[in-house]
């Protein structure tokens, strides 16, 4: 089968003479392109006209500041401090500088920011207008000698875990830098420095443990068990219950160190003995018992205090009349 198709007709190409193009160009308005210049930008800052500096000029200034500093050593620190002062009220410039500063500390990419701008950060960070901001606090942590520990401290103060932190700063800082991914290992060491942790801090710790990988969590739990006192554990049944549910039985139990396993036994026993002790005290206070029965309860309570680490499970049977008398006050 043969098919024949008609050849489409194309419009003729218009002919333009050079004279017409020249005439068209002559009618266009004059356009002047301003080439960014660090000196001019710094001059605008000194004259109080920083609001007239365009975003393009700022980008160029940040990029070229290191080279400019080499030729103006006597002015490099002063001018960088002036730029940071502008950033206090210029949110766009603030974002540009903090983002690059995080890269500088996070990846050690020193070319992203002039050294004079790095060293002048405190001028900005010490301002009452911005010192409370989370990105500023994180940059302060990144530039410290114990960056991981300082980042963990921020999480503890904010009562958030690492995932929540990264979600909060995703638009402000580069969340992929190594320091923001590795510091999860410093969370438990940070917690163990708290002398008297409260219930909220314990809940924060458990939230952080819950988002760790298995290897990270086992390492963290080992550190926790061998560095937190039995007295603290006895005041936080929530922590002990979590450890009992996740580590007392199964493969994870055998991945703990011998000292950690022994300490977990003690913690579980301490909590259970505490319930036993509390129950005995309630019975003694609420029920009018004969002296010989009261003395017998006291003797048993005191005797088992020496074996509290053996109280891995506790089952208490009481007459119904005793349950009614003491109420449900075994655990508060």
Tab-separated table of C-alpha atoms in Angstrom:
chain	number	residue	atom	x	y	z
A	1	UNK	CA	0.000	0.000	0.000
A	2	UNK	CA	1.467	3.302	-1.109
A	3	UNK	CA	0.556	6.517	0.617
A	4	UNK	CA	1.369	9.962	-0.639
A	5	UNK	CA	1.598	12.884	1.717
A	6	UNK	CA	1.490	16.482	0.662
A	7	UNK	CA	4.486	18.626	1.474
A	8	UNK	CA	3.489	21.323	3.976
A	9	UNK	CA	4.103	24.888	2.967
A	10	UNK	CA	6.288	26.978	5.254
A	11	UNK	CA	6.081	30.731	5.645
A	12	UNK	CA	8.875	32.691	4.112
A	13	UNK	CA	11.623	33.836	6.460
A	14	UNK	CA	11.298	37.587	7.001
A	15	UNK	CA	14.186	39.589	5.739
A	16	UNK	CA	15.629	42.117	8.192
A	17	UNK	CA	18.120	44.682	7.097
A	18	UNK	CA	21.030	45.770	9.365
A	19	UNK	CA	19.724	49.322	9.292
A	20	UNK	CA	16.436	48.241	10.845
A	21	UNK	CA	18.242	46.405	13.664
A	22	UNK	CA	20.435	49.445	14.317
A	23	UNK	CA	17.402	51.701	14.447
A	24	UNK	CA	15.635	49.325	16.853
A	25	UNK	CA	18.651	49.226	19.166
A	26	UNK	CA	18.931	53.017	19.169
A	27	UNK	CA	15.401	53.297	20.501
A	28	UNK	CA	16.121	51.061	23.546
A	29	UNK	CA	16.724	52.846	26.883
A	30	UNK	CA	20.248	52.953	28.291
A	31	UNK	CA	20.850	50.160	30.798
A	32	UNK	CA	23.677	50.325	33.277
A	33	UNK	CA	24.684	47.202	35.150
A	34	UNK	CA	26.148	47.810	38.570
A	35	UNK	CA	29.093	45.507	39.222
A	36	UNK	CA	29.264	44.506	42.926
A	37	UNK	CA	32.179	45.995	44.807
A	38	UNK	CA	33.143	45.122	48.394
A	39	UNK	CA	34.440	48.617	49.122
A	40	UNK	CA	31.203	50.216	47.983
A	41	UNK	CA	29.135	47.782	50.045
A	42	UNK	CA	31.211	48.456	53.156
A	43	UNK	CA	30.978	52.172	52.502
A	44	UNK	CA	27.182	51.893	52.373
A	45	UNK	CA	27.227	50.123	55.750
A	46	UNK	CA	29.409	52.814	57.309
A	47	UNK	CA	27.070	55.509	56.007
A	48	UNK	CA	24.037	53.776	57.518
A	49	UNK	CA	22.669	52.792	54.106
A	50	UNK	CA	22.871	49.019	54.503
A	51	UNK	CA	19.183	48.745	53.584
A	52	UNK	CA	20.128	49.919	50.077
A	53	UNK	CA	22.523	47.000	49.524
A	54	UNK	CA	20.905	44.452	47.193
A	55	UNK	CA	20.835	40.694	47.810
A	56	UNK	CA	23.173	40.231	44.842
A	57	UNK	CA	25.647	42.633	46.408
A	58	UNK	CA	25.482	40.783	49.733
A	59	UNK	CA	26.134	37.432	48.057
A	60	UNK	CA	29.147	38.892	46.278
A	61	UNK	CA	30.405	40.567	49.438
A	62	UNK	CA	30.235	37.340	51.454
A	63	UNK	CA	31.955	35.434	48.658
A	64	UNK	CA	34.708	37.993	48.058
A	65	UNK	CA	35.298	39.036	51.680
A	66	UNK	CA	38.152	36.556	52.254
A	67	UNK	CA	40.121	37.905	49.303
A	68	UNK	CA	39.328	41.484	50.269
A	69	UNK	CA	40.589	40.784	53.807
A	70	UNK	CA	43.999	39.745	52.494
A	71	UNK	CA	44.419	43.192	51.001
A	72	UNK	CA	42.925	45.027	53.984
A	73	UNK	CA	44.258	43.236	57.059
A	74	UNK	CA	43.863	46.303	59.263
A	75	UNK	CA	40.134	46.562	58.514
A	76	UNK	CA	39.029	42.946	58.077
A	77	UNK	CA	37.749	42.337	61.629
A	78	UNK	CA	36.045	45.714	62.004
A	79	UNK	CA	34.202	45.414	58.695
A	80	UNK	CA	33.105	41.842	59.411
A	81	UNK	CA	31.736	42.943	62.773
A	82	UNK	CA	29.779	45.645	60.951
A	83	UNK	CA	28.282	43.043	58.603
A	84	UNK	CA	27.156	40.910	61.555
A	85	UNK	CA	25.544	43.960	63.164
A	86	UNK	CA	23.514	44.505	60.001
A	87	UNK	CA	22.474	40.830	60.092
A	88	UNK	CA	20.791	41.330	63.474
A	89	UNK	CA	17.927	43.154	61.769
A	90	UNK	CA	18.333	41.776	58.226
A	91	UNK	CA	16.768	38.308	58.293
A	92	UNK	CA	17.848	37.411	54.759
A	93	UNK	CA	21.489	38.298	55.420
A	94	UNK	CA	21.255	36.534	58.781
A	95	UNK	CA	20.177	33.331	57.055
A	96	UNK	CA	23.001	33.532	54.498
A	97	UNK	CA	25.669	33.978	57.160
A	98	UNK	CA	24.392	31.327	59.584
A	99	UNK	CA	23.997	28.750	56.825
A	100	UNK	CA	27.584	29.268	55.678
A	101	UNK	CA	28.881	29.318	59.245
A	102	UNK	CA	27.245	25.946	59.912
A	103	UNK	CA	28.933	24.574	56.786
A	104	UNK	CA	32.237	26.008	57.955
A	105	UNK	CA	32.083	24.179	61.277
A	106	UNK	CA	30.192	21.133	60.088
A	107	UNK	CA	32.239	20.186	57.049
A	108	UNK	CA	35.310	22.317	57.717
A	109	UNK	CA	34.809	23.942	54.326
A	110	UNK	CA	36.790	27.021	55.209
A	111	UNK	CA	36.253	28.555	51.776
A	112	UNK	CA	32.531	29.122	52.446
A	113	UNK	CA	33.146	32.061	54.780
A	114	UNK	CA	35.926	34.520	55.470
A	115	UNK	CA	37.838	33.848	58.673
A	116	UNK	CA	37.115	37.364	59.887
A	117	UNK	CA	33.364	36.678	59.619
A	118	UNK	CA	33.795	33.415	61.539
A	119	UNK	CA	35.723	35.140	64.321
A	120	UNK	CA	33.207	38.008	64.543
A	121	UNK	CA	30.175	35.772	65.086
A	122	UNK	CA	30.002	36.653	68.797
A	123	UNK	CA	29.168	40.250	67.872
A	124	UNK	CA	25.931	38.881	66.443
A	125	UNK	CA	25.323	35.986	68.847
A	126	UNK	CA	25.617	38.142	71.977
A	127	UNK	CA	22.814	40.434	70.895
A	128	UNK	CA	19.689	40.081	73.036
A	129	UNK	CA	17.623	40.221	69.851
A	130	UNK	CA	18.965	36.935	68.468
A	131	UNK	CA	20.826	35.046	71.226
A	132	UNK	CA	17.695	33.048	72.126
A	133	UNK	CA	17.124	31.774	68.580
A	134	UNK	CA	17.592	28.027	68.130
A	135	UNK	CA	19.836	28.298	65.023
A	136	UNK	CA	22.101	30.708	66.901
A	137	UNK	CA	22.339	28.343	69.872
A	138	UNK	CA	23.197	25.482	67.530
A	139	UNK	CA	25.980	27.466	65.853
A	140	UNK	CA	27.377	28.263	69.300
A	141	UNK	CA	27.385	24.531	70.027
A	142	UNK	CA	29.035	23.684	66.704
A	143	UNK	CA	31.943	26.035	67.355
A	144	UNK	CA	32.589	24.696	70.868
A	145	UNK	CA	35.242	22.086	71.708
A	146	UNK	CA	32.561	19.615	72.842
A	147	UNK	CA	30.061	20.184	70.059
A	148	UNK	CA	28.212	16.893	70.544
A	149	UNK	CA	27.731	17.392	74.265
A	150	UNK	CA	26.533	20.988	73.742
A	151	UNK	CA	24.057	19.901	71.074
A	152	UNK	CA	22.717	17.205	73.392
A	153	UNK	CA	22.322	19.838	76.110
A	154	UNK	CA	20.223	21.963	73.752
A	155	UNK	CA	17.959	18.985	73.091
A	156	UNK	CA	17.571	18.406	76.820
A	157	UNK	CA	16.708	22.048	77.475
A	158	UNK	CA	14.222	22.119	74.587
A	159	UNK	CA	12.794	18.674	75.525
A	160	UNK	CA	13.046	17.472	71.923
A	161	UNK	CA	14.776	14.538	70.264
A	162	UNK	CA	17.149	14.737	67.319
A	163	UNK	CA	14.454	14.226	64.665
A	164	UNK	CA	12.372	17.052	66.111
A	165	UNK	CA	15.431	19.296	66.226
A	166	UNK	CA	16.261	18.707	62.572
A	167	UNK	CA	12.649	19.350	61.563
A	168	UNK	CA	12.718	22.648	63.474
A	169	UNK	CA	15.885	23.960	61.796
A	170	UNK	CA	15.576	22.397	58.352
A	171	UNK	CA	14.869	25.761	56.727
A	172	UNK	CA	17.586	27.588	58.651
A	173	UNK	CA	20.690	25.360	58.692
A	174	UNK	CA	22.147	22.512	56.597
A	175	UNK	CA	20.920	19.516	58.596
A	176	UNK	CA	23.102	17.017	56.714
A	177	UNK	CA	26.428	18.121	58.192
A	178	UNK	CA	28.177	15.351	60.198
A	179	UNK	CA	27.992	17.065	63.588
A	180	UNK	CA	24.194	17.152	63.398
A	181	UNK	CA	24.026	13.419	62.710
A	182	UNK	CA	26.664	12.037	65.101
A	183	UNK	CA	25.848	13.867	68.322
A	184	UNK	CA	23.101	11.365	69.209
A	185	UNK	CA	25.892	9.380	70.883
A	186	UNK	CA	26.327	12.234	73.384
A	187	UNK	CA	22.738	12.211	74.622
A	188	UNK	CA	23.139	9.610	77.364
A	189	UNK	CA	26.447	11.087	78.638
A	190	UNK	CA	24.640	14.442	78.803
A	191	UNK	CA	21.778	12.918	80.805
A	192	UNK	CA	24.139	11.282	83.297
A	193	UNK	CA	25.577	14.696	84.209
A	194	UNK	CA	22.185	15.810	85.566
A	195	UNK	CA	22.415	15.508	89.344
A	196	UNK	CA	18.684	15.218	90.048
A	197	UNK	CA	16.843	14.503	86.759
A	198	UNK	CA	13.127	15.211	86.815
A	199	UNK	CA	10.314	13.298	85.148
A	200	UNK	CA	10.351	15.481	82.028
A	201	UNK	CA	14.062	14.891	81.539
A	202	UNK	CA	13.554	11.142	81.858
A	203	UNK	CA	10.782	11.259	79.255
A	204	UNK	CA	13.118	13.229	76.983
A	205	UNK	CA	15.823	10.584	77.384
A	206	UNK	CA	13.424	7.772	76.529
A	207	UNK	CA	12.260	9.666	73.445
A	208	UNK	CA	15.882	9.972	72.289
A	209	UNK	CA	16.612	6.299	73.008
A	210	UNK	CA	13.558	5.340	70.981
A	211	UNK	CA	14.879	6.925	67.786
A	212	UNK	CA	18.370	5.393	67.986
A	213	UNK	CA	19.552	2.434	65.939
A	214	UNK	CA	19.968	-0.810	67.884
A	215	UNK	CA	23.754	-0.482	68.131
A	216	UNK	CA	23.518	3.153	69.247
A	217	UNK	CA	20.839	2.310	71.789
A	218	UNK	CA	22.767	-0.599	73.310
A	219	UNK	CA	25.828	1.591	73.697
A	220	UNK	CA	23.696	4.318	75.270
A	221	UNK	CA	21.965	1.913	77.660
A	222	UNK	CA	25.302	0.430	78.744
A	223	UNK	CA	26.531	3.928	79.574
A	224	UNK	CA	23.275	4.799	81.325
A	225	UNK	CA	23.229	1.711	83.533
A	226	UNK	CA	26.843	2.068	84.615
A	227	UNK	CA	26.790	5.810	85.244
A	228	UNK	CA	23.448	6.540	86.920
A	229	UNK	CA	23.108	5.802	90.621
A	230	UNK	CA	20.594	3.363	92.053
A	231	UNK	CA	19.073	6.209	94.066
A	232	UNK	CA	18.156	8.097	90.911
A	233	UNK	CA	16.755	4.952	89.291
A	234	UNK	CA	14.610	4.216	92.330
A	235	UNK	CA	12.900	7.599	91.887
A	236	UNK	CA	12.052	6.979	88.231
A	237	UNK	CA	10.048	3.811	87.733
A	238	UNK	CA	9.262	4.989	84.181
A	239	UNK	CA	12.933	4.618	83.240
A	240	UNK	CA	13.296	1.249	84.948
A	241	UNK	CA	10.080	-0.076	83.383
A	242	UNK	CA	11.324	0.921	79.922
A	243	UNK	CA	14.632	-0.852	80.491
A	244	UNK	CA	12.889	-3.921	81.893
A	245	UNK	CA	10.518	-4.132	78.916
A	246	UNK	CA	13.256	-3.635	76.330
A	247	UNK	CA	16.326	-5.263	77.851
A	248	UNK	CA	15.498	-7.736	80.619
A	249	UNK	CA	14.554	-10.570	78.259
A	250	UNK	CA	15.563	-11.385	74.712
A	251	UNK	CA	18.728	-10.900	72.689
A	252	UNK	CA	19.376	-7.358	73.883
A	253	UNK	CA	19.953	-8.609	77.435
A	254	UNK	CA	23.012	-10.555	76.298
A	255	UNK	CA	24.378	-7.577	74.370
A	256	UNK	CA	24.724	-5.571	77.576
A	257	UNK	CA	27.967	-5.684	79.510
A	258	UNK	CA	28.129	-7.736	82.732
A	259	UNK	CA	28.205	-4.596	84.939
A	260	UNK	CA	25.197	-3.176	83.053
A	261	UNK	CA	23.194	-6.400	83.496
A	262	UNK	CA	23.975	-6.468	87.199
A	263	UNK	CA	22.930	-2.840	87.570
A	264	UNK	CA	19.659	-3.459	85.733
A	265	UNK	CA	18.877	-6.310	88.123
A	266	UNK	CA	19.499	-3.941	91.015
A	267	UNK	CA	17.293	-1.237	89.482
A	268	UNK	CA	14.413	-3.621	88.874
A	269	UNK	CA	14.798	-5.082	92.362
A	270	UNK	CA	14.987	-1.629	93.903
A	271	UNK	CA	11.734	-0.525	92.257
A	272	UNK	CA	9.955	-3.737	93.251
A	273	UNK	CA	11.275	-3.623	96.796
A	274	UNK	CA	10.179	0.010	96.961
A	275	UNK	CA	6.643	-1.100	96.142
A	276	UNK	CA	6.863	-3.793	98.818
A	277	UNK	CA	8.212	-1.322	101.365
A	278	UNK	CA	5.531	1.217	100.525
A	279	UNK	CA	2.820	-1.394	100.865
A	280	UNK	CA	4.078	-2.518	104.265
A	281	UNK	CA	4.186	1.092	105.493
A	282	UNK	CA	0.633	1.680	104.250
A	283	UNK	CA	-0.613	-1.394	106.023
A	284	UNK	CA	1.098	-0.345	109.244
A	285	UNK	CA	-0.368	3.162	109.016
A	286	UNK	CA	-3.861	2.310	107.792
A	287	UNK	CA	-4.681	-0.891	109.633
A	288	UNK	CA	-4.968	-1.331	113.349
A	289	UNK	CA	-2.862	-4.476	113.703
A	290	UNK	CA	-1.849	-6.278	116.886
A	291	UNK	CA	1.700	-5.537	117.964
A	292	UNK	CA	3.026	-8.978	117.071
A	293	UNK	CA	1.742	-8.657	113.482
A	294	UNK	CA	3.165	-5.143	113.137
A	295	UNK	CA	6.532	-6.334	114.401
A	296	UNK	CA	6.496	-9.271	112.013
A	297	UNK	CA	5.793	-6.978	109.014
A	298	UNK	CA	8.579	-4.626	110.064
A	299	UNK	CA	11.008	-7.530	110.402
A	300	UNK	CA	10.161	-8.835	106.933
A	301	UNK	CA	10.469	-5.378	105.410
A	302	UNK	CA	13.891	-4.820	106.981
A	303	UNK	CA	15.088	-8.326	106.144
A	304	UNK	CA	14.275	-8.075	102.447
A	305	UNK	CA	15.976	-4.687	102.216
A	306	UNK	CA	19.246	-6.661	102.072
A	307	UNK	CA	18.040	-8.633	99.058
A	308	UNK	CA	16.292	-5.935	97.074
A	309	UNK	CA	18.266	-6.800	93.914
A	310	UNK	CA	16.431	-10.140	93.864
A	311	UNK	CA	12.995	-8.567	93.572
A	312	UNK	CA	12.746	-9.015	89.794
A	313	UNK	CA	9.058	-9.846	90.090
A	314	UNK	CA	6.668	-8.943	92.850
A	315	UNK	CA	3.242	-10.430	93.485
A	316	UNK	CA	1.355	-9.311	96.576
A	317	UNK	CA	-1.797	-11.023	97.788
A	318	UNK	CA	-3.993	-9.092	100.210
A	319	UNK	CA	-7.386	-9.765	101.717
A	320	UNK	CA	-10.171	-7.714	100.200
A	321	UNK	CA	-10.689	-5.847	103.448
A	322	UNK	CA	-7.040	-4.738	103.433
A	323	UNK	CA	-7.303	-3.601	99.808
A	324	UNK	CA	-10.292	-1.448	100.670
A	325	UNK	CA	-8.554	-0.010	103.721
A	326	UNK	CA	-5.345	1.092	102.024
A	327	UNK	CA	-6.842	1.953	98.657
A	328	UNK	CA	-4.789	1.943	95.438
A	329	UNK	CA	-1.739	3.719	96.752
A	330	UNK	CA	1.023	1.219	96.012
A	331	UNK	CA	2.490	3.395	93.252
A	332	UNK	CA	2.062	7.123	92.871
